[in-house]
PDB file of C-alpha atoms in Angstrom:
ATOM      1  CA  MET A   1      25.638  38.982 -19.356  1.00 51.00           C
ATOM      2  CA  GLU A   2      24.424  42.421 -20.014  1.00 56.00           C
ATOM      3  CA  HIS A   3      24.820  44.960 -17.511  1.00 55.00           C
ATOM      4  CA  SER A   4      20.899  45.506 -17.089  1.00 59.00           C
ATOM      5  CA  GLU A   5      20.487  41.974 -16.053  1.00 65.00           C
ATOM      6  CA  LEU A   6      22.682  42.693 -13.047  1.00 64.00           C
ATOM      7  CA  ASN A   7      21.024  45.848 -11.872  1.00 75.00           C
ATOM      8  CA  TRP A   8      18.797  44.075  -9.451  1.00 77.00           C
ATOM      9  CA  PHE A   9      21.770  42.720  -7.362  1.00 76.00           C
ATOM     10  CA  PRO A  10      22.980  45.969  -5.942  1.00 78.00           C
ATOM     11  CA  GLN A  11      19.361  46.916  -4.974  1.00 78.00           C
ATOM     12  CA  ALA A  12      18.763  43.379  -3.324  1.00 77.00           C
ATOM     13  CA  TRP A  13      22.012  43.754  -1.444  1.00 76.00           C
ATOM     14  CA  GLN A  14      21.066  47.238  -0.269  1.00 78.00           C
ATOM     15  CA  TRP A  15      17.662  45.834   0.977  1.00 74.00           C
ATOM     16  CA  VAL A  16      19.251  43.301   2.944  1.00 69.00           C
ATOM     17  CA  ARG A  17      21.934  45.428   4.485  1.00 71.00           C
ATOM     18  CA  SER A  18      19.071  47.967   5.433  1.00 72.00           C
ATOM     19  CA  ALA A  19      16.628  45.320   6.641  1.00 67.00           C
ATOM     20  CA  PRO A  20      16.293  44.913  10.395  1.00 68.00           C
ATOM     21  CA  ASP A  21      19.026  42.924  12.225  1.00 70.00           C
ATOM     22  CA  TRP A  22      18.453  39.222  11.506  1.00 66.00           C
ATOM     23  CA  GLY A  23      20.679  38.221  14.338  1.00 72.00           C
ATOM     24  CA  THR A  24      23.833  36.001  14.424  1.00 80.00           C
ATOM     25  CA  VAL A  25      24.494  32.525  13.628  1.00 80.00           C
ATOM     26  CA  PRO A  26      24.330  31.389  17.335  1.00 85.00           C
ATOM     27  CA  GLN A  27      21.145  33.199  17.860  1.00 87.00           C
ATOM     28  CA  TRP A  28      19.598  31.225  14.775  1.00 86.00           C
ATOM     29  CA  ALA A  29      21.246  28.089  16.090  1.00 90.00           C
ATOM     30  CA  THR A  30      19.541  28.517  19.492  1.00 93.00           C
ATOM     31  CA  VAL A  31      16.192  29.034  17.702  1.00 92.00           C
ATOM     32  CA  LEU A  32      16.801  25.871  15.530  1.00 94.00           C
ATOM     33  CA  ILE A  33      17.698  23.827  18.530  1.00 96.00           C
ATOM     34  CA  ALA A  34      14.393  25.011  20.444  1.00 96.00           C
ATOM     35  CA  LEU A  35      12.364  24.233  17.324  1.00 96.00           C
ATOM     36  CA  CYS A  36      13.876  20.725  17.187  1.00 96.00           C
ATOM     37  CA  ALA A  37      13.302  20.221  21.038  1.00 97.00           C
ATOM     38  CA  PHE A  38       9.591  21.281  20.530  1.00 97.00           C
ATOM     39  CA  ILE A  39       9.029  18.912  17.681  1.00 97.00           C
ATOM     40  CA  ALA A  40      10.753  16.266  19.630  1.00 97.00           C
ATOM     41  CA  ALA A  41       8.469  16.874  22.746  1.00 97.00           C
ATOM     42  CA  ILE A  42       5.264  16.733  20.456  1.00 97.00           C
ATOM     43  CA  VAL A  43       6.321  13.233  18.999  1.00 96.00           C
ATOM     44  CA  SER A  44       7.195  12.133  22.454  1.00 97.00           C
ATOM     45  CA  ILE A  45       3.701  13.032  23.906  1.00 96.00           C
ATOM     46  CA  ARG A  46       1.869  11.583  21.096  1.00 95.00           C
ATOM     47  CA  SER A  47       3.929   8.290  21.208  1.00 95.00           C
ATOM     48  CA  GLN A  48       3.264   8.157  24.958  1.00 96.00           C
ATOM     49  CA  ARG A  49      -0.447   8.792  24.486  1.00 94.00           C
ATOM     50  CA  GLU A  50      -0.650   5.949  21.922  1.00 94.00           C
ATOM     51  CA  VAL A  51       1.135   3.625  24.423  1.00 96.00           C
ATOM     52  CA  ALA A  52      -1.291   4.757  27.078  1.00 95.00           C
ATOM     53  CA  ARG A  53      -4.301   3.946  24.961  1.00 94.00           C
ATOM     54  CA  LYS A  54      -3.125   0.560  23.842  1.00 95.00           C
ATOM     55  CA  ARG A  55      -2.231  -0.090  27.600  1.00 96.00           C
ATOM     56  CA  ALA A  56      -5.568   0.817  28.733  1.00 95.00           C
ATOM     57  CA  ALA A  57      -7.249  -1.483  26.201  1.00 94.00           C
ATOM     58  CA  THR A  58      -4.937  -4.268  27.272  1.00 93.00           C
ATOM     59  CA  ASP A  59      -5.762  -3.857  30.923  1.00 94.00           C
ATOM     60  CA  PHE A  60      -9.391  -3.784  30.213  1.00 93.00           C
ATOM     61  CA  PHE A  61      -9.153  -7.143  28.241  1.00 92.00           C
ATOM     62  CA  LEU A  62      -6.918  -8.741  30.865  1.00 92.00           C
ATOM     63  CA  LYS A  63      -9.476  -7.801  33.385  1.00 91.00           C
ATOM     64  CA  THR A  64     -12.270  -9.357  31.259  1.00 90.00           C
ATOM     65  CA  GLU A  65     -10.175 -12.647  30.918  1.00 90.00           C
ATOM     66  CA  MET A  66      -8.963 -13.007  34.456  1.00 93.00           C
ATOM     67  CA  ASP A  67     -11.651 -11.868  36.734  1.00 92.00           C
ATOM     68  CA  THR A  68     -13.701 -14.672  38.146  1.00 94.00           C
ATOM     69  CA  ALA A  69     -16.921 -12.544  38.411  1.00 93.00           C
ATOM     70  CA  LEU A  70     -16.609 -11.589  34.733  1.00 93.00           C
ATOM     71  CA  LEU A  71     -16.079 -15.019  33.569  1.00 93.00           C
ATOM     72  CA  GLN A  72     -19.270 -16.077  35.540  1.00 95.00           C
ATOM     73  CA  LEU A  73     -20.937 -13.065  33.894  1.00 94.00           C
ATOM     74  CA  HIS A  74     -19.957 -14.535  30.574  1.00 94.00           C
ATOM     75  CA  GLU A  75     -21.264 -17.842  31.428  1.00 96.00           C
ATOM     76  CA  LYS A  76     -24.670 -16.447  32.619  1.00 96.00           C
ATOM     77  CA  TYR A  77     -24.952 -14.251  29.591  1.00 96.00           C
ATOM     78  CA  LEU A  78     -24.381 -17.567  27.209  1.00 95.00           C
ATOM     79  CA  ASP A  79     -27.074 -19.366  29.095  1.00 95.00           C
ATOM     80  CA  ALA A  80     -29.366 -16.219  29.062  1.00 94.00           C
ATOM     81  CA  ILE A  81     -28.964 -15.896  25.165  1.00 94.00           C
ATOM     82  CA  ASP A  82     -29.938 -19.380  24.621  1.00 92.00           C
ATOM     83  CA  LYS A  83     -33.244 -18.612  26.323  1.00 90.00           C
ATOM     84  CA  LEU A  84     -33.813 -15.269  24.723  1.00 89.00           C
ATOM     85  CA  LYS A  85     -33.483 -17.044  21.170  1.00 85.00           C
ATOM     86  CA  MET A  86     -36.170 -19.498  22.374  1.00 84.00           C
ATOM     87  CA  ILE A  87     -38.614 -16.938  23.380  1.00 83.00           C
ATOM     88  CA  GLU A  88     -37.985 -14.343  20.589  1.00 74.00           C
ATOM     89  CA  THR A  89     -40.890 -13.692  18.299  1.00 71.00           C
ATOM     90  CA  GLU A  90     -41.067 -14.245  14.702  1.00 74.00           C
ATOM     91  CA  LYS A  91     -40.598 -10.396  14.217  1.00 76.00           C
ATOM     92  CA  GLY A  92     -37.345 -10.622  16.318  1.00 74.00           C
ATOM     93  CA  GLU A  93     -38.853  -8.978  19.412  1.00 79.00           C
ATOM     94  CA  VAL A  94     -38.801  -9.747  23.042  1.00 83.00           C
ATOM     95  CA  SER A  95     -41.881 -10.180  25.279  1.00 81.00           C
ATOM     96  CA  ASP A  96     -42.429  -8.112  28.277  1.00 80.00           C
ATOM     97  CA  SER A  97     -42.337 -11.219  30.378  1.00 83.00           C
ATOM     98  CA  PHE A  98     -38.597 -11.692  29.736  1.00 85.00           C
ATOM     99  CA  ALA A  99     -38.023  -8.314  31.280  1.00 85.00           C
ATOM    100  CA  ASN A 100     -36.749  -8.151  34.809  1.00 82.00           C
ATOM    101  CA  THR A 101     -35.914 -11.895  34.874  1.00 92.00           C
ATOM    102  CA  PRO A 102     -32.470 -12.925  35.917  1.00 95.00           C
ATOM    103  CA  ASP A 103     -31.715 -13.830  32.362  1.00 95.00           C
ATOM    104  CA  TYR A 104     -32.723 -10.432  31.093  1.00 93.00           C
ATOM    105  CA  TRP A 105     -30.272  -8.729  33.550  1.00 95.00           C
ATOM    106  CA  ALA A 106     -27.544 -11.389  32.699  1.00 96.00           C
ATOM    107  CA  ILE A 107     -27.675 -10.226  29.139  1.00 96.00           C
ATOM    108  CA  ARG A 108     -27.886  -6.506  30.231  1.00 95.00           C
ATOM    109  CA  ASN A 109     -24.900  -6.852  32.510  1.00 96.00           C
ATOM    110  CA  TYR A 110     -22.868  -8.389  29.839  1.00 96.00           C
ATOM    111  CA  LEU A 111     -23.826  -5.966  27.140  1.00 97.00           C
ATOM    112  CA  ASN A 112     -22.916  -3.154  29.625  1.00 96.00           C
ATOM    113  CA  LEU A 113     -19.345  -4.380  29.359  1.00 96.00           C
ATOM    114  CA  HIS A 114     -19.452  -4.042  25.590  1.00 96.00           C
ATOM    115  CA  GLU A 115     -20.857  -0.489  25.967  1.00 97.00           C
ATOM    116  CA  LEU A 116     -18.011   0.470  28.221  1.00 96.00           C
ATOM    117  CA  CYS A 117     -15.547  -0.894  25.665  1.00 96.00           C
ATOM    118  CA  ALA A 118     -17.284   1.025  22.920  1.00 97.00           C
ATOM    119  CA  VAL A 119     -17.282   4.253  24.883  1.00 97.00           C
ATOM    120  CA  GLY A 120     -13.688   3.939  25.660  1.00 96.00           C
ATOM    121  CA  ILE A 121     -13.003   3.417  21.937  1.00 97.00           C
ATOM    122  CA  LEU A 122     -15.224   6.330  20.857  1.00 97.00           C
ATOM    123  CA  ASN A 123     -13.714   8.641  23.335  1.00 96.00           C
ATOM    124  CA  GLY A 124     -10.146   7.767  22.390  1.00 94.00           C
ATOM    125  CA  VAL A 125      -9.304   6.134  25.708  1.00 95.00           C
ATOM    126  CA  PHE A 126      -8.812   2.612  24.253  1.00 96.00           C
ATOM    127  CA  ASP A 127      -6.732   2.085  21.084  1.00 95.00           C
ATOM    128  CA  GLU A 128      -9.305   0.673  18.344  1.00 94.00           C
ATOM    129  CA  GLY A 129      -6.683  -1.487  16.753  1.00 94.00           C
ATOM    130  CA  VAL A 130      -5.959  -3.314  20.054  1.00 95.00           C
ATOM    131  CA  CYS A 131      -9.801  -3.489  20.837  1.00 95.00           C
ATOM    132  CA  TYR A 132     -10.658  -4.700  17.231  1.00 94.00           C
ATOM    133  CA  ASP A 133      -7.924  -7.504  17.357  1.00 93.00           C
ATOM    134  CA  PHE A 134      -8.944  -8.622  20.634  1.00 92.00           C
ATOM    135  CA  TRP A 135     -12.677  -8.171  21.004  1.00 91.00           C
ATOM    136  CA  SER A 136     -14.327  -7.413  17.518  1.00 92.00           C
ATOM    137  CA  GLY A 137     -15.625 -10.899  17.007  1.00 92.00           C
ATOM    138  CA  GLU A 138     -17.271 -11.137  20.527  1.00 93.00           C
ATOM    139  CA  LEU A 139     -18.667  -7.511  20.516  1.00 95.00           C
ATOM    140  CA  VAL A 140     -20.210  -7.979  17.106  1.00 95.00           C
ATOM    141  CA  LEU A 141     -21.607 -11.479  18.067  1.00 94.00           C
ATOM    142  CA  ALA A 142     -22.999 -10.241  21.203  1.00 95.00           C
ATOM    143  CA  HIS A 143     -24.781  -7.265  19.488  1.00 96.00           C
ATOM    144  CA  ASN A 144     -26.075  -9.441  16.796  1.00 94.00           C
ATOM    145  CA  ASN A 145     -27.330 -12.166  19.352  1.00 94.00           C
ATOM    146  CA  ALA A 146     -28.734  -9.641  21.838  1.00 94.00           C
ATOM    147  CA  LEU A 147     -30.216  -7.322  19.029  1.00 94.00           C
ATOM    148  CA  PRO A 148     -34.028  -8.038  20.152  1.00 93.00           C
ATOM    149  CA  LEU A 149     -33.221  -7.373  23.683  1.00 93.00           C
ATOM    150  CA  ILE A 150     -31.336  -4.144  22.620  1.00 94.00           C
ATOM    151  CA  LYS A 151     -34.258  -2.817  20.734  1.00 93.00           C
ATOM    152  CA  TYR A 152     -36.590  -3.856  23.473  1.00 92.00           C
ATOM    153  CA  VAL A 153     -34.444  -1.711  25.904  1.00 92.00           C
ATOM    154  CA  GLN A 154     -34.165   1.272  23.485  1.00 94.00           C
ATOM    155  CA  LYS A 155     -38.194   1.313  23.223  1.00 91.00           C
ATOM    156  CA  LEU A 156     -38.251   1.886  27.023  1.00 90.00           C
ATOM    157  CA  LYS A 157     -39.011   5.488  28.291  1.00 91.00           C
ATOM    158  CA  ASN A 158     -35.702   7.561  28.324  1.00 91.00           C
ATOM    159  CA  SER A 159     -33.614   4.595  26.910  1.00 91.00           C
ATOM    160  CA  GLN A 160     -33.468   5.221  23.143  1.00 92.00           C
ATOM    161  CA  ASN A 161     -29.682   5.791  23.540  1.00 94.00           C
ATOM    162  CA  VAL A 162     -28.811   2.721  25.663  1.00 95.00           C
ATOM    163  CA  TYR A 163     -26.140   0.646  23.861  1.00 96.00           C
ATOM    164  CA  ALA A 164     -25.753   3.230  21.122  1.00 96.00           C
ATOM    165  CA  GLU A 165     -22.101   3.305  21.252  1.00 97.00           C
ATOM    166  CA  MET A 166     -22.004  -0.427  21.157  1.00 97.00           C
ATOM    167  CA  GLU A 167     -24.061  -0.353  18.112  1.00 96.00           C
ATOM    168  CA  LYS A 168     -21.855   2.163  16.248  1.00 96.00           C
ATOM    169  CA  ILE A 169     -18.885   0.009  16.754  1.00 97.00           C
ATOM    170  CA  ALA A 170     -20.632  -3.215  16.010  1.00 96.00           C
ATOM    171  CA  LYS A 171     -21.721  -1.748  12.809  1.00 94.00           C
ATOM    172  CA  ARG A 172     -18.402  -0.435  11.914  1.00 94.00           C
ATOM    173  CA  TRP A 173     -16.674  -3.748  12.619  1.00 94.00           C
ATOM    174  CA  ALA A 174     -19.215  -6.137  11.432  1.00 89.00           C
ATOM    175  CA  PRO A 175     -18.340  -5.872   7.662  1.00 85.00           C
ATOM    176  CA  LYS A 176     -14.605  -6.195   8.418  1.00 83.00           C
ATOM    177  CA  ARG A 177     -15.409  -9.431  10.538  1.00 69.00           C
ATOM    178  CA  ASN A 178     -17.798 -10.668   8.058  1.00 66.00           C
ATOM    179  CA  VAL A 179     -20.189 -11.381  10.814  1.00 56.00           C
ATOM    180  CA  ARG A 180     -23.939 -10.944  10.393  1.00 53.00           C
TER     181      ARG A 180
END
């Protein structure tokens, strides 16, 4: 090696020696340990949040499957949907005479349950994967079956956003479920 190629080394060494105090090995070890603890805390918090979201979704679905009142609500919904299909016009609309009937409210009450689930998903309260695995077929089917009523409700004054979240989730999940 030529002498000129090594000229940078004494200058670099001089810079390192004249630089501010970089601390000692124990000080750097402390910083490294603190950084590792910080990363572990972030990973732990994210993991706990994910578990909490999955548990919230599971609790919601357990309630829907075990609560007698909700099971009766589902039965009333199924009966009402059959009646809705019989009175639906060729254009897929609902007549005003159906509104405010017990069947109308049975469908609305059941759709409110789906809307609550959709709001939980869109706001990150429920884990979407758990919700999709357990509820996607039911939500998409309920949306499609009640679509004439949903459109009717959304045409009412100050109601254009009613069931909007459920529609977002149903449209997102329908292609995956191959349900139309």
